[in-house]
Amino acid sequence: MRELLRLTPGEVDLTAWDTRATPGFEGGKAEGRDALAALAPELADLQERLYAEGVAGSSRRVLLVLQGMDTSGKGGVVRHVAGLVDPQGLRVAGFGAPTAEELRHDFLWRIRRALPAPGRIGVFDRSHYEDVLAVKVRGLADPTEVERRYGAINDFEAELVAAGTPVLKCLLLISPDEQRERLLARMDDPTKQWKVAASDLEDRARWSAYREAYEVALRRTDTEVAPWYVVPADRKWYRNLAVATLLRETLAQMAPAWPPAVVDVADLRRRLLDEDPVA
Amino acid sequence: MRELLRLTPGEVDLTAWDTRATPGFEGGKAEGRDALAALAPELADLQERLYAEGVAGSSRRVLLVLQGMDTSGKGGVVRHVAGLVDPQGLRVAGFGAPTAEELRHDFLWRIRRALPAPGRIGVFDRSHYEDVLAVKVRGLADPTEVERRYGAINDFEAELVAAGTPVLKCLLLISPDEQRERLLARMDDPTKQWKVAASDLEDRARWSAYREAYEVALRRTDTEVAPWYVVPADRKWYRNLAVATLLRETLAQMAPAWPPAVVDVADLRRRLLDEDPVA
């Protein structure tokens, strides 16, 4: 699946992706959900090892970056994929419009502050990429500043990777029709109407501008050390399975190992068995 | 269950609690697990509403404080209870021995920095109570400073509650025998040996000193606005069910409601249906 979702360097054409496709998976929804459930124990085990390494002094961590148009399912991935591991080992961060304080700093300032602690899996629901996507499409920064940011992002991610933090970047790709269905469902659900914003339609009206901004961003920031993956996301079950699979492989490549005991366990064990009564 | 776990003000005698008891629950392990699973949808729904309120501008949040001797199951509660809700709405913080930087500040400095954002459920795995427990038993602070802290804690928690943040404080109570079994199991499991520390036995040897420190702390900080709950924790399934039940009731009392739409949804809906083709 990994190879099939990997962006082909130099050939970034998002219209070429079928957003309803399920690359690398033969089954349907039921099989997809089963496959996700089957991944859970391995994901949880890998996460626990990574966490243990962090406690033992390793500085390795993982960063999962989720990007996509509104309703593409970033929150769903947090719930259904990140939700498979121990919350103690997670750091979820969402990035909305920057605050006044954040705007006074470089665009990466708030990003760095939200990085996961050692041993943790960080999940970014939107990310520094908004600063070359929404910011570009909405004209919120000077073009030369946007231009500078692609390089700054590559430097930042290379720095993370060099420090032992793989950066797994997933673009959740939905079609305009699928988005319309999801927006309508949101509008018709009293428990979801609070999420409806005028900006939903504004961004939707700029669909092609966003696609172009994504294509440029993917082209400029798809690096050897931090490649992009494109996840067809019209089918929610496939989207979850695909991101879980990518995360599992990322963790497996790190091969986190249970740290050795820091004390003489056999000796402590003897002392525990020989101790005076405790009460 | 809530009333049964509520500390009786003025009668703080931890030896009077049966750590294997299951107050307020008739069934056994299988029924207890089913009951926890049955709670999950309501917990998730309440958490989602609280989160939505936070997005909509409310500053309400929840703080769950977990205290207990080593192996009492604080981490298990994080995994099995906090793990029932959307990780996006959680902020888990663990407090080990303070760093050099933390020691340069008041003991509440690092605690305040770890408070959940609006709309989130914060979970403290150990907390500011260590500063009147481990610190007291190990003699790491002046007795007058420890004395000062009870009042500081009450002020701090009253401030949180006044600002709309209930503070749910749970002491997970295990017996020394149960702890011995759990320490032995940890020592015999190659995937857990990294957790074994010499301090496990040192703290265990001070069991009665810790119990006394807990009794004083409970007596001094069991307030009307932020009461203590004692959770018999020798049975893991009951411990999880009890904390989940307390958390559910805390959230239910807040009665978080879906925020109203911020836009004219009917109008946006019409515009969405009438829009020009998007691609």
Coordinates of C-alpha atoms in Angstrom, one line a residue, chain B residues 3-262:
Chain B
E3 CA -21.6 8.4 47.2
L4 CA -19.9 5.2 48.2
L5 CA -16.5 6.3 46.9
R6 CA -16.8 9.8 48.3
L7 CA -14.5 10.3 51.3
T8 CA -16.4 10.9 54.5
P9 CA -15.2 14.3 55.6
G10 CA -13.5 14.1 59.0
E11 CA -13.1 10.3 58.9
V12 CA -10.1 9.7 56.8
D13 CA -8.8 6.2 57.7
L14 CA -7.5 4.5 54.7
T15 CA -7.0 1.2 56.5
A16 CA -10.8 1.1 56.8
W17 CA -11.2 0.6 53.0
D18 CA -11.3 -2.8 51.5
T19 CA -9.1 -2.6 48.4
R20 CA -10.7 -5.7 46.9
A21 CA -14.2 -4.4 47.3
T22 CA -16.4 -3.2 44.4
P23 CA -18.7 -0.6 46.1
G24 CA -21.9 0.0 44.2
F25 CA -21.4 -2.8 41.7
E26 CA -22.9 -6.2 42.1
G27 CA -21.4 -8.1 39.3
G28 CA -18.0 -9.6 38.6
K29 CA -15.2 -9.1 36.1
A30 CA -17.1 -9.9 33.0
E31 CA -20.1 -7.8 34.0
G32 CA -17.8 -5.0 35.0
R33 CA -16.1 -4.9 31.6
D34 CA -19.5 -5.0 29.9
A35 CA -20.6 -2.1 32.1
L36 CA -17.5 -0.1 31.2
A37 CA -18.1 -0.8 27.5
A38 CA -21.7 0.3 27.9
L39 CA -20.5 3.6 29.4
A40 CA -18.3 4.4 26.5
P41 CA -20.9 5.9 24.1
E42 CA -22.2 8.3 26.7
L43 CA -18.7 9.3 27.8
A44 CA -17.7 9.9 24.2
D45 CA -20.8 11.9 23.5
L46 CA -20.3 14.1 26.6
Q47 CA -16.7 14.7 25.8
E48 CA -17.6 15.7 22.2
R49 CA -20.1 18.2 23.5
L50 CA -17.6 19.7 25.9
Y51 CA -15.1 19.9 23.1
A52 CA -17.7 21.6 20.8
E53 CA -18.4 24.1 23.6
G54 CA -14.7 24.9 23.8
V55 CA -14.5 25.5 20.1
A56 CA -17.5 27.8 20.4
G57 CA -15.8 29.9 23.0
S58 CA -16.6 28.3 26.4
S59 CA -13.6 28.1 28.8
R60 CA -15.0 25.0 30.6
R61 CA -12.8 22.0 30.9
V62 CA -12.4 19.0 33.2
L63 CA -9.4 17.9 35.3
L64 CA -9.1 14.3 36.4
V65 CA -6.4 13.8 39.0
L66 CA -5.1 10.3 39.5
Q67 CA -3.1 9.4 42.6
G68 CA -2.0 6.2 44.0
M69 CA 1.0 4.1 45.0
D70 CA 3.2 2.6 42.3
T71 CA 1.3 -0.1 40.2
S72 CA -2.0 1.2 41.5
G73 CA -3.2 1.5 37.9
K74 CA -2.9 5.2 37.0
G75 CA -1.6 4.3 33.6
G76 CA -4.3 1.7 33.2
V77 CA -7.0 4.2 33.8
V78 CA -5.4 6.5 31.2
R79 CA -5.5 3.6 28.7
H80 CA -8.8 2.1 29.5
V81 CA -10.9 5.1 30.6
A82 CA -9.4 8.1 28.9
G83 CA -8.9 5.9 25.9
L84 CA -12.7 5.7 25.5
V85 CA -12.9 9.3 24.2
D86 CA -11.6 11.1 21.2
P87 CA -7.9 11.7 21.7
Q88 CA -8.4 15.2 20.2
G89 CA -10.3 16.1 23.4
L90 CA -7.7 14.8 25.8
R91 CA -4.6 16.2 27.4
V92 CA -2.7 13.6 29.4
A93 CA 0.2 14.8 31.6
G94 CA 2.4 12.8 33.8
F95 CA 4.5 14.2 36.6
G96 CA 7.7 12.6 37.6
A97 CA 10.5 14.0 39.7
P98 CA 10.7 17.7 38.9
T99 CA 13.4 19.0 36.6
A100 CA 16.0 21.6 37.6
E101 CA 13.9 24.2 35.9
E102 CA 10.7 23.2 37.5
L103 CA 12.4 23.2 40.9
R104 CA 13.3 26.9 40.4
H105 CA 9.6 27.7 40.3
D106 CA 6.7 27.3 42.7
F107 CA 5.4 23.7 42.8
L108 CA 2.2 24.7 40.9
W109 CA 4.1 26.2 38.0
R110 CA 4.5 23.0 36.0
I111 CA 1.0 22.0 37.0
R112 CA -0.6 25.1 35.6
R113 CA 1.4 24.7 32.4
A114 CA -0.1 21.2 31.9
L115 CA -3.8 22.3 32.4
P116 CA -6.0 21.2 29.5
A117 CA -7.2 23.7 26.9
P118 CA -10.8 24.8 27.0
G119 CA -13.2 22.0 26.1
R120 CA -10.6 19.3 26.9
I121 CA -10.4 16.6 29.5
G122 CA -7.1 16.8 31.3
V123 CA -5.8 13.7 33.0
F124 CA -3.0 14.0 35.5
D125 CA -1.0 10.8 36.1
R126 CA 0.3 11.9 39.5
S127 CA -0.1 15.6 40.1
H128 CA 0.5 18.5 42.5
Y129 CA -0.3 16.1 45.3
E130 CA 3.1 14.5 44.9
D131 CA 4.4 17.8 46.4
V132 CA 2.7 17.0 49.7
L133 CA 3.2 13.2 49.4
A134 CA 6.5 11.9 48.0
V135 CA 8.1 15.3 48.9
K136 CA 6.9 15.0 52.5
V137 CA 7.7 11.3 53.0
R138 CA 11.1 11.7 51.4
G139 CA 11.8 14.9 53.2
L140 CA 12.4 16.9 50.1
A141 CA 10.9 20.1 51.3
D142 CA 10.8 22.0 54.6
P143 CA 7.8 21.0 56.7
T144 CA 6.5 24.6 56.8
E145 CA 6.6 24.6 53.0
V146 CA 4.6 21.4 52.9
E147 CA 2.2 22.9 55.3
R148 CA 1.8 26.0 53.1
R149 CA 1.0 23.8 50.1
Y150 CA -2.3 22.3 51.4
G151 CA -3.7 25.8 51.4
A152 CA -2.1 26.6 48.1
I153 CA -3.7 23.5 46.6
N154 CA -7.1 24.3 47.9
D155 CA -6.9 27.9 46.5
F156 CA -5.7 26.5 43.2
E157 CA -8.5 24.0 42.8
A158 CA -11.1 26.5 44.0
E159 CA -9.9 28.8 41.3
L160 CA -10.2 26.1 38.7
V161 CA -13.7 25.2 39.8
A162 CA -14.8 28.8 39.9
A163 CA -13.6 29.1 36.4
G164 CA -15.8 26.2 35.3
T165 CA -13.3 23.4 35.6
P166 CA -14.4 20.6 37.9
V167 CA -11.5 18.8 39.5
L168 CA -12.2 15.1 39.9
K169 CA -9.7 13.6 42.4
C170 CA -9.3 9.9 42.6
L171 CA -7.0 7.9 44.9
L172 CA -6.5 4.5 43.5
L173 CA -6.1 2.3 46.6
I174 CA -4.3 -1.0 46.4
S175 CA -3.1 -3.3 49.2
P176 CA 0.6 -4.0 49.8
D177 CA 0.0 -7.7 48.9
E178 CA -1.5 -6.7 45.5
Q179 CA 1.4 -4.3 44.9
R180 CA 3.8 -7.2 45.6
E181 CA 2.1 -9.3 43.0
R182 CA 2.2 -6.6 40.5
L183 CA 5.8 -5.8 41.1
L184 CA 6.7 -9.4 40.7
A185 CA 4.7 -9.7 37.5
R186 CA 6.6 -6.6 36.2
M187 CA 9.9 -8.1 37.2
D188 CA 9.1 -11.3 35.4
D189 CA 8.0 -9.7 32.1
P190 CA 10.8 -8.8 29.7
T191 CA 8.5 -6.1 28.2
K192 CA 8.0 -4.5 31.6
Q193 CA 11.4 -4.8 33.3
W194 CA 12.4 -1.3 32.1
K195 CA 9.8 0.1 34.4
V196 CA 11.4 -1.5 37.5
A197 CA 13.2 1.0 39.6
A198 CA 15.0 0.8 43.0
S199 CA 12.6 3.5 44.2
D200 CA 9.7 1.0 43.9
L201 CA 11.0 -0.9 46.9
E202 CA 12.1 2.2 48.7
D203 CA 8.6 3.7 48.5
R204 CA 7.1 0.3 49.4
A205 CA 9.2 0.1 52.5
R206 CA 7.6 3.5 53.5
W207 CA 4.1 2.2 53.0
S208 CA 2.7 3.4 56.3
A209 CA 4.4 6.8 56.0
Y210 CA 2.8 7.2 52.6
R211 CA -0.6 6.1 54.0
E212 CA -0.2 8.7 56.7
A213 CA 0.8 11.4 54.2
Y214 CA -2.2 10.5 52.1
E215 CA -4.5 10.7 55.1
V216 CA -3.3 14.1 56.0
A217 CA -3.5 15.3 52.4
L218 CA -7.0 13.9 52.0
R219 CA -8.1 15.5 55.2
R220 CA -6.6 18.9 54.3
T221 CA -7.7 19.0 50.7
D222 CA -11.1 17.3 50.7
T223 CA -13.1 20.4 50.0
E224 CA -16.7 21.0 49.1
V225 CA -15.8 22.2 45.6
A226 CA -13.1 19.6 44.9
P227 CA -13.8 16.4 47.0
W228 CA -11.7 13.3 47.0
Y229 CA -12.9 9.8 45.8
V230 CA -11.3 6.7 47.1
V231 CA -11.3 3.9 44.4
P232 CA -10.6 0.4 45.6
A233 CA -8.1 -0.7 43.0
D234 CA -7.0 -4.3 43.6
R235 CA -9.5 -5.3 40.9
K236 CA -8.5 -3.6 37.7
W237 CA -11.9 -3.9 36.1
Y238 CA -13.6 -2.3 39.0
R239 CA -11.0 0.5 39.2
N240 CA -11.6 1.3 35.5
L241 CA -15.4 1.1 35.8
A242 CA -15.4 3.3 39.0
V243 CA -13.3 6.1 37.5
A244 CA -15.3 6.0 34.2
T245 CA -18.5 6.3 36.2
L246 CA -17.2 9.2 38.2
L247 CA -16.0 10.9 35.1
R248 CA -19.3 10.3 33.3
E249 CA -21.1 11.9 36.3
T250 CA -18.8 14.8 36.4
L251 CA -19.4 15.5 32.7
A252 CA -23.1 14.9 33.0
Q253 CA -23.3 17.5 35.8
M254 CA -21.7 20.0 33.5
A255 CA -24.4 19.2 31.0
P256 CA -22.4 20.4 28.0
A257 CA -24.7 21.3 25.1
W258 CA -24.1 21.4 21.4
P259 CA -23.4 25.0 20.5
P260 CA -25.9 26.8 18.3
A261 CA -24.9 27.3 14.7
V262 CA -22.8 30.5 14.2

